[in-house]
GROMACS .gro file of C-alpha atoms in nm:
model
  245
    1MET     CA    1   1.432   0.618  -3.558
    2THR     CA    2   1.166   0.820  -3.490
    3VAL     CA    3   1.012   0.865  -3.145
    4GLY     CA    4   0.662   0.998  -3.027
    5LEU     CA    5   0.715   1.215  -2.682
    6PHE     CA    6   0.371   1.136  -2.527
    7ILE     CA    7   0.329   1.380  -2.194
    8PRO     CA    8   0.064   1.283  -2.013
    9CYS     CA    9  -0.205   1.595  -1.902
   10TYR     CA   10  -0.109   1.615  -1.490
   11VAL     CA   11   0.265   1.578  -1.659
   12ASN     CA   12   0.206   1.823  -1.867
   13GLN     CA   13  -0.008   2.060  -1.629
   14PHE     CA   14   0.201   2.040  -1.296
   15TYR     CA   15   0.548   1.881  -1.380
   16PRO     CA   16   0.701   2.078  -1.763
   17GLN     CA   17   1.030   1.995  -1.582
   18ALA     CA   18   1.034   1.686  -1.617
   19ALA     CA   19   0.867   1.646  -1.959
   20ILE     CA   20   1.134   1.909  -2.034
   21ALA     CA   21   1.427   1.677  -1.870
   22THR     CA   22   1.294   1.347  -2.106
   23LEU     CA   23   1.295   1.561  -2.371
   24GLN     CA   24   1.659   1.655  -2.379
   25LEU     CA   25   1.793   1.339  -2.249
   26LEU     CA   26   1.666   1.151  -2.501
   27GLN     CA   27   1.777   1.378  -2.760
   28LYS     CA   28   2.145   1.348  -2.584
   29LEU     CA   29   2.093   0.982  -2.657
   30GLY     CA   30   2.054   1.057  -3.015
   31VAL     CA   31   1.755   0.938  -3.068
   32GLU     CA   32   1.498   1.162  -3.298
   33VAL     CA   33   1.178   1.338  -3.119
   34VAL     CA   34   0.879   1.469  -3.215
   35TYR     CA   35   0.657   1.593  -2.943
   36PRO     CA   36   0.264   1.565  -3.170
   37PRO     CA   37   0.128   1.914  -3.017
   38ARG     CA   38  -0.271   1.775  -3.090
   39GLN     CA   39  -0.242   1.488  -2.791
   40THR     CA   40  -0.405   1.497  -2.459
   41CYS     CA   41  -0.578   1.282  -2.185
   42CYS     CA   42  -0.520   0.908  -2.248
   43GLY     CA   43  -0.827   0.849  -2.061
   44GLN     CA   44  -0.712   0.645  -1.757
   45PRO     CA   45  -0.849   0.872  -1.511
   46MET     CA   46  -1.145   0.806  -1.721
   47ALA     CA   47  -1.127   0.405  -1.691
   48ASN     CA   48  -1.010   0.385  -1.375
   49SER     CA   49  -1.331   0.489  -1.256
   50GLY     CA   50  -1.507   0.233  -1.437
   51PHE     CA   51  -1.652   0.492  -1.702
   52GLU     CA   52  -1.385   0.278  -1.999
   53HIS     CA   53  -1.640   0.368  -2.265
   54LEU     CA   54  -1.623   0.729  -2.238
   55THR     CA   55  -1.223   0.739  -2.413
   56GLN     CA   56  -1.315   0.575  -2.761
   57ASP     CA   57  -1.266   0.973  -2.835
   58CYS     CA   58  -0.881   0.932  -2.612
   59ASN     CA   59  -0.819   0.614  -2.795
   60ARG     CA   60  -0.894   0.740  -3.164
   61LEU     CA   61  -0.713   1.091  -3.099
   62PHE     CA   62  -0.409   0.940  -2.962
   63LEU     CA   63  -0.406   0.647  -3.265
   64GLU     CA   64  -0.422   1.030  -3.491
   65ASN     CA   65  -0.129   1.152  -3.306
   66PHE     CA   66   0.091   0.845  -3.209
   67SER     CA   67   0.123   0.519  -3.447
   68ASP     CA   68   0.359   0.661  -3.692
   69PHE     CA   69   0.589   0.702  -3.526
   70ASP     CA   70   0.844   0.409  -3.503
   71TYR     CA   71   0.866   0.423  -3.090
   72ILE     CA   72   0.644   0.580  -2.825
   73VAL     CA   73   0.793   0.786  -2.505
   74ALA     CA   74   0.632   0.910  -2.215
   75PRO     CA   75   0.808   0.965  -1.823
   76SER     CA   76   0.457   0.782  -1.648
   77ALA     CA   77   0.435   0.457  -1.587
   78SER     CA   78   0.080   0.431  -1.499
   79CYS     CA   79  -0.057   0.617  -1.873
   80VAL     CA   80   0.192   0.377  -2.027
   81LEU     CA   81   0.043   0.060  -1.880
   82HIS     CA   82  -0.312   0.274  -1.997
   83VAL     CA   83  -0.252   0.290  -2.332
   84LYS     CA   84  -0.116  -0.108  -2.392
   85GLN     CA   85  -0.372  -0.250  -2.212
   86HIS     CA   86  -0.685  -0.037  -2.286
   87LEU     CA   87  -0.602   0.174  -2.679
   88HIS     CA   88  -0.871   0.040  -2.859
   89ALA     CA   89  -0.969   0.081  -3.204
   90PRO     CA   90  -1.326  -0.125  -3.337
   91THR     CA   91  -1.256  -0.023  -3.703
   92ASN     CA   92  -0.923  -0.058  -3.755
   93PRO     CA   93  -0.760  -0.303  -3.450
   94ALA     CA   94  -0.466  -0.440  -3.622
   95LEU     CA   95  -0.329  -0.022  -3.635
   96ALA     CA   96  -0.459  -0.036  -3.245
   97GLU     CA   97  -0.223  -0.348  -3.186
   98ARG     CA   98   0.110  -0.235  -3.382
   99THR     CA   99   0.071   0.125  -3.150
  100ARG     CA  100   0.061  -0.082  -2.890
  101SER     CA  101   0.295  -0.278  -2.898
  102ARG     CA  102   0.513   0.058  -2.970
  103VAL     CA  103   0.474   0.220  -2.683
  104TYR     CA  104   0.776   0.239  -2.363
  105GLU     CA  105   0.782   0.359  -2.038
  106LEU     CA  106   1.121   0.607  -2.056
  107VAL     CA  107   1.327   0.363  -1.818
  108GLU     CA  108   1.250   0.093  -2.049
  109PHE     CA  109   1.288   0.270  -2.315
  110LEU     CA  110   1.632   0.292  -2.219
  111THR     CA  111   1.727   0.019  -2.107
  112ASP     CA  112   1.510  -0.282  -2.334
  113VAL     CA  113   1.561  -0.092  -2.726
  114LEU     CA  114   1.836   0.196  -2.694
  115LYS     CA  115   2.035  -0.028  -2.402
  116VAL     CA  116   2.183   0.252  -2.212
  117GLU     CA  117   2.522   0.162  -2.035
  118ASN     CA  118   2.675   0.529  -1.965
  119LEU     CA  119   2.533   0.843  -1.884
  120ALA     CA  120   2.653   1.174  -1.858
  121ALA     CA  121   2.468   1.233  -1.562
  122ARG     CA  122   2.558   1.388  -1.195
  123PHE     CA  123   2.363   1.402  -0.846
  124PRO     CA  124   2.561   1.354  -0.581
  125HIS     CA  125   2.251   1.340  -0.317
  126LYS     CA  126   2.123   1.055  -0.154
  127VAL     CA  127   1.823   0.895  -0.318
  128GLY     CA  128   1.509   0.704  -0.206
  129ILE     CA  129   1.302   0.451  -0.535
  130HIS     CA  130   0.933   0.423  -0.505
  131GLN     CA  131   0.888   0.163  -0.737
  132SER     CA  132   0.488   0.285  -0.891
  133CYS     CA  133   0.229   0.001  -0.834
  134HIS     CA  134   0.207   0.034  -1.240
  135GLY     CA  135   0.582  -0.005  -1.293
  136LEU     CA  136   0.670  -0.278  -1.111
  137ARG     CA  137   0.359  -0.485  -1.186
  138GLY     CA  138   0.202  -0.333  -1.472
  139LEU     CA  139   0.512  -0.303  -1.675
  140TYR     CA  140   0.786  -0.503  -1.403
  141LEU     CA  141   1.053  -0.255  -1.392
  142ALA     CA  142   1.169  -0.447  -1.112
  143GLN     CA  143   1.137  -0.712  -0.909
  144MET     CA  144   0.868  -0.778  -0.689
  145SER     CA  145   0.961  -0.876  -0.353
  146GLU     CA  146   0.757  -1.149  -0.303
  147LEU     CA  147   0.858  -1.330  -0.587
  148ASN     CA  148   1.145  -1.625  -0.504
  149ALA     CA  149   1.347  -1.516  -0.785
  150SER     CA  150   1.564  -1.322  -0.939
  151PRO     CA  151   1.624  -0.950  -0.818
  152PHE     CA  152   1.658  -0.724  -1.092
  153SER     CA  153   1.562  -0.273  -1.086
  154LYS     CA  154   1.555  -0.163  -1.435
  155PRO     CA  155   1.549   0.191  -1.310
  156VAL     CA  156   1.867   0.116  -1.059
  157GLN     CA  157   2.041   0.017  -1.390
  158LEU     CA  158   2.022   0.333  -1.458
  159LEU     CA  159   2.064   0.507  -1.167
  160ASN     CA  160   2.326   0.271  -1.037
  161MET     CA  161   2.531   0.494  -1.381
  162VAL     CA  162   2.478   0.860  -1.202
  163ASP     CA  163   2.789   0.977  -1.084
  164GLY     CA  164   2.734   1.063  -0.706
  165LEU     CA  165   2.424   0.958  -0.623
  166GLU     CA  166   2.392   0.738  -0.338
  167LEU     CA  167   2.108   0.500  -0.342
  168VAL     CA  168   1.927   0.441  -0.043
  169ASP     CA  169   1.845   0.077   0.118
  170LEU     CA  170   1.474   0.087   0.231
  171ASP     CA  171   1.269  -0.120   0.485
  172ARG     CA  172   0.980  -0.187   0.250
  173PRO     CA  173   1.098  -0.179  -0.089
  174ASP     CA  174   0.820  -0.202  -0.294
  175GLU     CA  175   0.538  -0.076  -0.082
  176CYS     CA  176   0.201   0.107  -0.255
  177CYS     CA  177   0.217   0.520  -0.140
  178GLY     CA  178  -0.165   0.527  -0.144
  179PHE     CA  179  -0.266   0.724  -0.414
  180GLY     CA  180  -0.442   0.479  -0.696
  181GLY     CA  181  -0.563   0.750  -0.888
  182THR     CA  182  -0.895   0.817  -0.767
  183PHE     CA  183  -0.901   0.613  -0.492
  184CYS     CA  184  -0.686   0.844  -0.267
  185VAL     CA  185  -1.065   1.091  -0.335
  186ALA     CA  186  -1.307   0.765  -0.271
  187GLU     CA  187  -1.050   0.673   0.065
  188GLU     CA  188  -0.835   0.921   0.160
  189ALA     CA  189  -0.762   0.788   0.502
  190VAL     CA  190  -0.601   0.533   0.371
  191SER     CA  191  -0.466   0.688   0.088
  192VAL     CA  192  -0.338   0.910   0.354
  193LYS     CA  193  -0.192   0.668   0.570
  194MET     CA  194   0.014   0.462   0.292
  195GLY     CA  195   0.173   0.801   0.159
  196LYS     CA  196   0.303   0.871   0.447
  197ASP     CA  197   0.474   0.519   0.533
  198ARG     CA  198   0.596   0.567   0.248
  199VAL     CA  199   0.778   0.891   0.347
  200THR     CA  200   0.888   0.763   0.690
  201ASP     CA  201   1.046   0.457   0.473
  202HIS     CA  202   1.222   0.727   0.333
  203VAL     CA  203   1.339   1.014   0.612
  204LYS     CA  204   1.407   0.657   0.838
  205ASN     CA  205   1.703   0.585   0.578
  206GLY     CA  206   1.859   0.928   0.483
  207ALA     CA  207   1.692   1.018   0.174
  208GLU     CA  208   1.729   1.381   0.010
  209TYR     CA  209   1.520   1.341  -0.307
  210ILE     CA  210   1.249   0.996  -0.337
  211THR     CA  211   1.206   0.944  -0.749
  212SER     CA  212   0.969   0.738  -0.948
  213VAL     CA  213   0.886   0.649  -1.262
  214ASP     CA  214   0.546   0.765  -1.228
  215LEU     CA  215   0.524   1.103  -1.083
  216SER     CA  216   0.122   1.070  -0.973
  217CYS     CA  217   0.284   0.885  -0.660
  218LEU     CA  218   0.529   1.169  -0.613
  219MET     CA  219   0.229   1.420  -0.659
  220HIS     CA  220   0.095   1.279  -0.372
  221LEU     CA  221   0.468   1.178  -0.189
  222GLU     CA  222   0.511   1.567  -0.248
  223GLY     CA  223   0.194   1.667  -0.132
  224ILE     CA  224   0.210   1.489   0.253
  225LEU     CA  225   0.686   1.603   0.241
  226HIS     CA  226   0.516   1.940   0.207
  227ARG     CA  227   0.246   1.913   0.493
  228ASN     CA  228   0.535   1.759   0.700
  229LYS     CA  229   0.816   2.041   0.630
  230SER     CA  230   1.021   1.836   0.523
  231ALA     CA  231   1.409   1.896   0.315
  232ILE     CA  232   1.327   1.579   0.085
  233LYS     CA  233   1.196   1.711  -0.178
  234ALA     CA  234   1.000   1.483  -0.487
  235VAL     CA  235   1.165   1.415  -0.870
  236HIS     CA  236   1.115   1.211  -1.133
  237ILE     CA  237   1.405   0.963  -1.280
  238ALA     CA  238   1.431   1.191  -1.542
  239GLU     CA  239   1.584   1.525  -1.432
  240ILE     CA  240   1.792   1.272  -1.235
  241LEU     CA  241   1.927   1.090  -1.573
  242ASN     CA  242   1.923   1.441  -1.726
  243ALA     CA  243   2.125   1.595  -1.492
  244THR     CA  244   2.443   1.754  -1.488
  245VAL     CA  245   2.532   1.897  -1.182
   0.00000   0.00000   0.00000
């Protein structure tokens, strides 16, 4: 099994430690990982702003970089969902369809493909999970609270394997943080208020860390935490699952 490591542009620029943790974690689990150095943005910001017709070059480059791998794995639910839904190649639709089917967010790859049952990880802290909208309602990484259905959570499944980690219960466990990509620019006041509400929920319930499968959400929450001079830290789930101290 050979995995192409897909690192979204904002992760590469602002949170390289999450990318490194993803690589190290996969290698610990015996996966052969290759990082295509020519990869760039997947095109999600343009598509979310109504300019999907300008993403053809992003699609072409993504296929050039990743179409030959057994799996493509990324530490970003929103970027994975975008590729799964919007990667197209007018001249070779079969190639695009096959590539879309091989793209996985890190957590779903660990639970659904590798079927991880044990992790040699330690993170002795109280942690609150932020369920990103793309991960929850797009990739179905956890059950939505508004549904009358049996609960499950793939992030919780993995975090329960981490020694010393204590998950905190939130009052509203799957509420949007308000980031929403370009929404936080177009509707700044609404976005900030939603983010403050999410931070307050974690503070109230004693979290020392907020984690998520989406660093875009964590970046938004981290900004609010810094403005509030809060001691709570935002950390991608890959960093926790890869932690040893």
